[in-house]
Amino acid sequence: MLTSLLVANRGEIARRVFATARRTGVSTVAVFSDEDAAAPHATEADAAVRLPGKTPAETYLRESLVLDAARTAGADAVHPGYGFLSENADFARAVLDAGLTWIGPPVRAIEVMGSKVESKKLMADAGVPVLAELDPAAVTESDLPVVIKASAGGGGRGMRVVRALDELPAELDGARSEAQSAFGDPTVFCERYLDTGRHIEVQVLADRHGTVWAVGERECSLQRRHQKILEESPSPLVERTPRMRTRLFEAATRAAEAVGYESAGTVEFLADEHGDIFFLEMNTRLQVEHPVTECTSDLDLVRWQLRIAQGAALPPEPPAAQGSAIEVRLYAEDPAQQWQPQSGTLHRLDVPGVTAEFEPLREPGVRLDSGVRDGSMIGVHYDPMLAKVVAWAETRDEAARILGSALARSKVHGLTTNRELLVNVLGHPAFLAGDTNTAFFATHGLDVLARPIASAQSVELSAVAASLAESAANRRVAPVNASIPAGWRNVPAVAQSKVFTVAGTGNEIHVAYRFSRDGVCIEGHDGLTVVSATPELVVLDVPVRNDVVRRRFEVARHGSLVCVDSPSGPVSLIRRPRFTDPVEQVDPGSLLAPMPGTVVRVAAAPGERVTLGQPLLWLEAMKMEHTIAAPTDGTVRELDVQTGDAVDVGTVLAVVLADDGDARHDSDEDTGSRKNSPATEERT
C-alpha cells in the first residue's frame, strides 16, 4: 500500500503525477534544482527536497541524490516521469534495492528495450516487423537515404538523416559524439529512412498477472528536429486502412509479452502510406502524449501505473475508444528562426475554456497540462515546453476546431512561442484531410505555417489600442485636476505619437492621435471611432464598407513589451523608448548570442578568412546544439569567446568584416529576422 510518492522529475510531468497521487490519497514528494526552487511542481508538493545545482547532470540525473531525497522525505515509492532517469535500468534497480516501490516496468524490460540494436533483434524473433539494421561501415549508395540513430536513447538526440554517401563519415562522428554526451553511450546504427513515413505508436498497459492491453494508437507524425509537437488519436491513416489497427495491436502486444512487460509503455512504429508497419522502439515509461489516450479511453494511466505497481490486475479487456483527441505541445521557440528556443520570463499563460487539468476530459472541451505559471522563468537548462493543450470531441474536425480556437485566444505573454504555427496547422486543409506524414513542415513550408494569426490591419489596430491604453494609464496616474474633462486644452491640440516595433518582424508602426472635445482622432484611420479606452481595455468601432464592427482589445504591459489580445489574433509590440541607451549599441557585423548558453566548440580565429555559412562556433542550450555561422564572405575581425564560456542572450560572439570592407551581418533584404543576430542552425 503506497503512502508517499516521490517523482524523480520536474515541471509538467511531476505535476501530472502529483495530481493523480492526490486524487488517490497518496502524499507527494518533489525534488528540485536551484533553478526550480520556485517552480510549481516544487511548491505544490506535500514535501520537497533540494538537489543542489542547476543543470540536469548536477541534479535530476544524479541517482544517489534522488534516492537520498526519497529516504529523507520518507517516500516509499518513486515515479520517474519521462526523460531524465525514466529509462535508466540502473536507477530502477537502485530504487528496488533501497526497498522502495518502482512505478514502472521490470528492470530487464528497461535493459532490453533500452538498446535499439538489441531490441530490434528481439522484436524480429518475436514476429514483430522491423526495418533491417544497416552496418554504418557497409552503407552503399543504393541504401540512401539512411537515418543514423543512437542505440541508447531517443528524443532526436544523435539522430541524423544522410542523403549523400560522402556526408556519412562526418555525420557518424557527430552522431556518436552527441550520443555519448546525451546518454553516455556512443553506439549508433543506421536504417532505411522513409521521407514521408508516418509515426504511429500504441499505448500498452500490462499487469504482473499476464494481461496486456493495447489501449488505442496515437499518430505523432508532425515533428520538428525529430521531436513531436502534435499527437492525436485515432490515427487518420489507421482509420482509413483496413485491418491496420489489428496488426498494430497484435504487434504491440507481442512486443510487450516478449519482455514480460508491466506498467504503462509505448510501442512505436514507422508506417508507410500503404499501412505497412515497422517497429522503431519501445518507450518503457509514460509518454509525453499520454493525455491523448486518456481522453479517448477515459483511463487515468498514472492511476493504473500506481495500481499495477501494488499488484492490481487489469480487467480482461480494455475500454473501447471514444471520439477524437488532439494534443499540441506549446514550446518557447521561434519556428520562423529554425525553431530557435527562447528563454526569459513568461509573464502570462492563460488558455480559455479549460475544463480539466491533468485528468481525462469527459465532454468536448480543453485540457491543460502545464509546468509553469505566470511569472515563471524559462531557463536554458531544460526543455522549453510550456504546456500541453489537449482537445477532445466526438469528431476529429470538432477537436481541431476547439483546440485551434483555444490556442488563438490564449494569452501567452513574454516569450516567442510556436502557438501561431500550431493554430495554422490545425486549420490547414492537408491536416484536416489527415495528410500528416513526417515531411509535413517541409512540404507546406514554415514561411506559410509560422505566419502570424493577426492580419496586417489587426496589427495596426492593436498598435492603436496599445497607444490609447498607455495614454489612459498615464492619465490615471497624472497629478491633474480630475474635474478637467479629457481632451481639454487651452491651446490648439497637438498630435501625440508613439512608435512600436512588431515583435518577431522588426517592422515599425507609428501611431499619431489627438484629443479634442469630440473625442479622440486617430490620424490615418478615417472613420475609426474610439468607444472607450482604459489602461487594460480599448474598444474601437472599425469601419467596414458602409457599416462598422465593434472590436475589443485587451492590453497588458510588461516593461517595454506590450501584449494586445483580441479575437483577431494576438500581437506583441515593443515600445520604442524616447532615447536610446548607448550601452545597447553594438558594432555593425556583430554576431549576437540568440539565447543564453555555453560555447562548446570554436572553429575560427581572429584574422581568419571565412565564407558564407561557414561554422564559426557552437552554442549548447536547451538540449540542443546551435551552429553560429558566418553571415557573409569576409574576415573574422573579432572573436570574443572561447570553449566553455557561458554567454547571455545578446552577448557579442564575433564580428565579421565583409569582403566589401564593411563589418556587417547580413544584407539589407527584409528576411523577417533581427539585424545583427547570428545565422544559426540547430542540431539535436
Coordinates of C-alpha atoms in Angstrom, one line a residue, residues 10-214:
R10 CA 10.2 18.3 -12.7
G11 CA 7.7 20.5 -14.5
E12 CA 4.6 19.4 -16.1
I13 CA 5.1 15.6 -15.7
A14 CA 5.8 16.0 -12.0
R15 CA 2.6 18.0 -11.5
R16 CA 0.7 15.4 -13.6
V17 CA 1.7 12.5 -11.4
F18 CA 1.1 14.6 -8.2
A19 CA -2.5 15.3 -9.4
T20 CA -3.3 11.6 -9.6
A21 CA -1.5 10.8 -6.3
R22 CA -3.6 13.4 -4.5
R23 CA -6.8 12.0 -6.0
T24 CA -5.9 8.6 -4.7
G25 CA -4.9 9.7 -1.3
V26 CA -1.1 9.3 -1.7
S27 CA 1.2 12.1 -0.4
T28 CA 3.7 13.7 -2.7
V29 CA 7.4 14.5 -2.6
A30 CA 9.1 16.8 -5.1
V31 CA 12.8 17.2 -5.9
F32 CA 14.0 20.5 -7.3
S33 CA 17.2 22.1 -8.6
D34 CA 18.3 25.5 -7.6
E35 CA 16.8 26.9 -10.8
D36 CA 13.4 25.2 -10.0
A37 CA 13.2 26.3 -6.3
A38 CA 10.1 28.4 -7.1
A39 CA 8.7 26.2 -9.8
P40 CA 5.0 25.0 -9.4
H41 CA 6.0 21.3 -9.0
A42 CA 8.3 22.2 -6.1
T43 CA 5.9 24.5 -4.3
E44 CA 2.7 22.3 -4.7
A45 CA 4.0 19.0 -3.4
D46 CA 3.5 18.0 0.2
A47 CA 7.2 17.9 0.7
A48 CA 10.2 19.0 -1.4
V49 CA 13.9 18.2 -1.3
R50 CA 16.6 20.4 -2.9
L51 CA 19.1 18.9 -5.3
P52 CA 22.0 21.3 -5.2
G53 CA 22.9 22.6 -8.7
K54 CA 21.3 23.9 -11.8
T55 CA 22.0 21.6 -14.7
P56 CA 20.3 18.2 -15.2
A57 CA 23.7 16.5 -14.8
E58 CA 24.1 18.1 -11.4
T59 CA 20.6 17.4 -10.2
Y60 CA 17.8 15.3 -11.8
L61 CA 20.3 12.9 -13.3
R62 CA 22.1 12.2 -10.1
E63 CA 20.7 8.8 -9.0
S64 CA 22.3 9.0 -5.5
L65 CA 20.8 12.4 -4.8
V66 CA 17.3 11.4 -5.8
L67 CA 17.4 8.3 -3.7
D68 CA 18.7 10.2 -0.7
A69 CA 15.8 12.6 -1.2
A70 CA 13.3 9.7 -1.1
R71 CA 14.8 8.4 2.1
T72 CA 15.0 11.9 3.7
A73 CA 11.3 12.7 2.9
G74 CA 10.1 9.2 3.9
A75 CA 8.8 8.3 0.4
D76 CA 8.0 4.6 -0.2
A77 CA 7.7 4.8 -4.0
V78 CA 9.4 6.5 -6.9
H79 CA 7.8 7.5 -10.2
P80 CA 10.4 8.6 -12.8
G81 CA 8.0 10.5 -15.2
Y82 CA 9.6 10.8 -18.6
G83 CA 13.1 11.8 -19.7
F84 CA 15.9 12.1 -17.1
L85 CA 16.2 8.7 -15.3
S86 CA 12.9 7.2 -16.5
E87 CA 14.5 4.6 -18.8
N88 CA 17.7 4.1 -16.7
A89 CA 17.8 0.4 -15.7
D90 CA 20.5 1.1 -13.1
F91 CA 18.3 3.7 -11.4
A92 CA 15.3 1.3 -11.4
R93 CA 17.4 -1.4 -9.8
A94 CA 18.7 1.0 -7.2
V95 CA 15.2 2.1 -6.2
L96 CA 14.2 -1.6 -5.7
D97 CA 17.4 -2.3 -3.8
A98 CA 16.6 0.5 -1.5
G99 CA 13.4 -1.2 -0.6
L100 CA 11.2 1.3 -2.5
T101 CA 8.4 0.6 -5.0
W102 CA 9.4 1.3 -8.6
I103 CA 6.5 2.8 -10.6
G104 CA 7.5 1.3 -13.9
P105 CA 8.3 -1.8 -15.8
P106 CA 10.7 -4.6 -14.7
V107 CA 14.4 -3.8 -14.9
R108 CA 15.0 -6.4 -17.6
A109 CA 12.4 -4.8 -19.8
I110 CA 14.1 -1.5 -19.5
E111 CA 17.5 -3.0 -20.2
V112 CA 16.4 -4.9 -23.3
M113 CA 14.4 -2.1 -24.8
G114 CA 17.0 0.5 -23.8
S115 CA 19.2 -0.8 -26.7
K116 CA 17.7 -0.1 -30.0
V117 CA 20.0 -2.6 -31.6
E118 CA 19.2 -5.5 -29.2
S119 CA 15.5 -4.7 -29.0
K120 CA 15.1 -4.9 -32.8
K121 CA 16.7 -8.3 -32.8
L122 CA 14.3 -9.4 -30.0
M123 CA 11.3 -8.0 -31.9
A124 CA 12.3 -9.7 -35.1
D125 CA 12.5 -13.0 -33.2
A126 CA 9.0 -12.3 -31.7
G127 CA 7.5 -11.8 -35.1
V128 CA 7.2 -8.0 -34.9
P129 CA 8.0 -6.4 -38.3
V130 CA 11.3 -4.4 -38.2
L131 CA 13.3 -2.3 -40.6
A132 CA 16.6 -4.0 -41.3
E133 CA 19.6 -2.6 -39.4
L134 CA 22.4 -1.4 -41.6
D135 CA 26.1 -1.5 -40.6
P136 CA 27.3 2.1 -41.0
A137 CA 30.5 0.8 -42.5
A138 CA 28.6 -1.1 -45.2
V139 CA 26.1 1.5 -46.3
T140 CA 26.1 1.9 -50.1
E141 CA 24.6 4.5 -52.5
S142 CA 21.6 2.2 -53.1
D143 CA 20.8 2.2 -49.3
L144 CA 20.3 6.0 -49.3
P145 CA 18.7 7.9 -47.7
V146 CA 19.5 6.4 -44.3
V147 CA 19.0 7.7 -40.7
I148 CA 21.6 7.4 -38.0
K149 CA 20.2 6.7 -34.6
A150 CA 21.7 6.5 -31.1
S151 CA 21.2 3.0 -29.7
A152 CA 20.8 4.1 -26.1
G153 CA 18.3 6.9 -26.3
G154 CA 15.7 8.9 -28.2
G155 CA 14.2 12.4 -28.4
G156 CA 16.1 13.2 -31.6
R157 CA 19.5 13.2 -29.8
G158 CA 22.2 11.6 -32.0
M159 CA 19.8 11.3 -35.0
R160 CA 21.0 12.4 -38.4
V161 CA 19.5 11.9 -41.9
V162 CA 22.1 11.2 -44.6
R163 CA 21.3 11.6 -48.3
A164 CA 24.8 11.6 -49.8
L165 CA 27.4 8.9 -49.2
D166 CA 30.3 11.4 -48.8
E167 CA 28.4 13.0 -45.8
L168 CA 28.1 9.8 -43.9
P169 CA 31.5 9.7 -42.1
A170 CA 31.2 13.3 -40.7
E171 CA 27.5 12.6 -39.7
L172 CA 28.5 9.4 -37.9
D173 CA 31.2 11.2 -35.9
G174 CA 28.7 13.9 -34.9
A175 CA 26.0 11.4 -34.0
R176 CA 28.4 9.4 -31.9
S177 CA 29.6 12.5 -30.1
E178 CA 26.1 13.6 -29.4
A179 CA 25.0 10.1 -28.2
Q180 CA 27.9 9.9 -25.8
S181 CA 27.1 13.4 -24.4
A182 CA 23.4 12.7 -24.0
F183 CA 23.3 9.0 -23.0
G184 CA 26.9 8.0 -22.0
D185 CA 26.9 5.5 -24.9
P186 CA 28.3 6.4 -28.4
T187 CA 26.8 3.3 -30.1
V188 CA 24.9 4.2 -33.3
F189 CA 23.3 2.3 -36.1
C190 CA 21.7 3.0 -39.5
E191 CA 18.4 2.1 -41.1
R192 CA 16.5 3.0 -44.2
Y193 CA 14.9 6.4 -44.0
L194 CA 11.3 7.0 -45.2
D195 CA 10.9 10.6 -46.3
T196 CA 7.2 10.6 -46.0
G197 CA 6.6 8.0 -43.3
R198 CA 4.0 8.0 -40.5
H199 CA 5.0 7.8 -36.9
I200 CA 2.3 5.7 -35.2
E201 CA 2.5 4.3 -31.6
V202 CA 0.4 2.0 -29.5
Q203 CA -0.2 2.6 -25.8
V204 CA 0.1 -0.6 -23.8
L205 CA -0.8 -1.4 -20.2
A206 CA 0.3 -4.7 -18.7
D207 CA 0.0 -6.2 -15.2
R208 CA 2.1 -8.9 -13.5
H209 CA -0.7 -11.4 -14.0
G210 CA -0.1 -11.8 -17.7
T211 CA -2.8 -9.4 -19.1
V212 CA -1.6 -6.9 -21.8
W213 CA -3.9 -4.2 -23.1
A214 CA -3.4 -2.3 -26.3

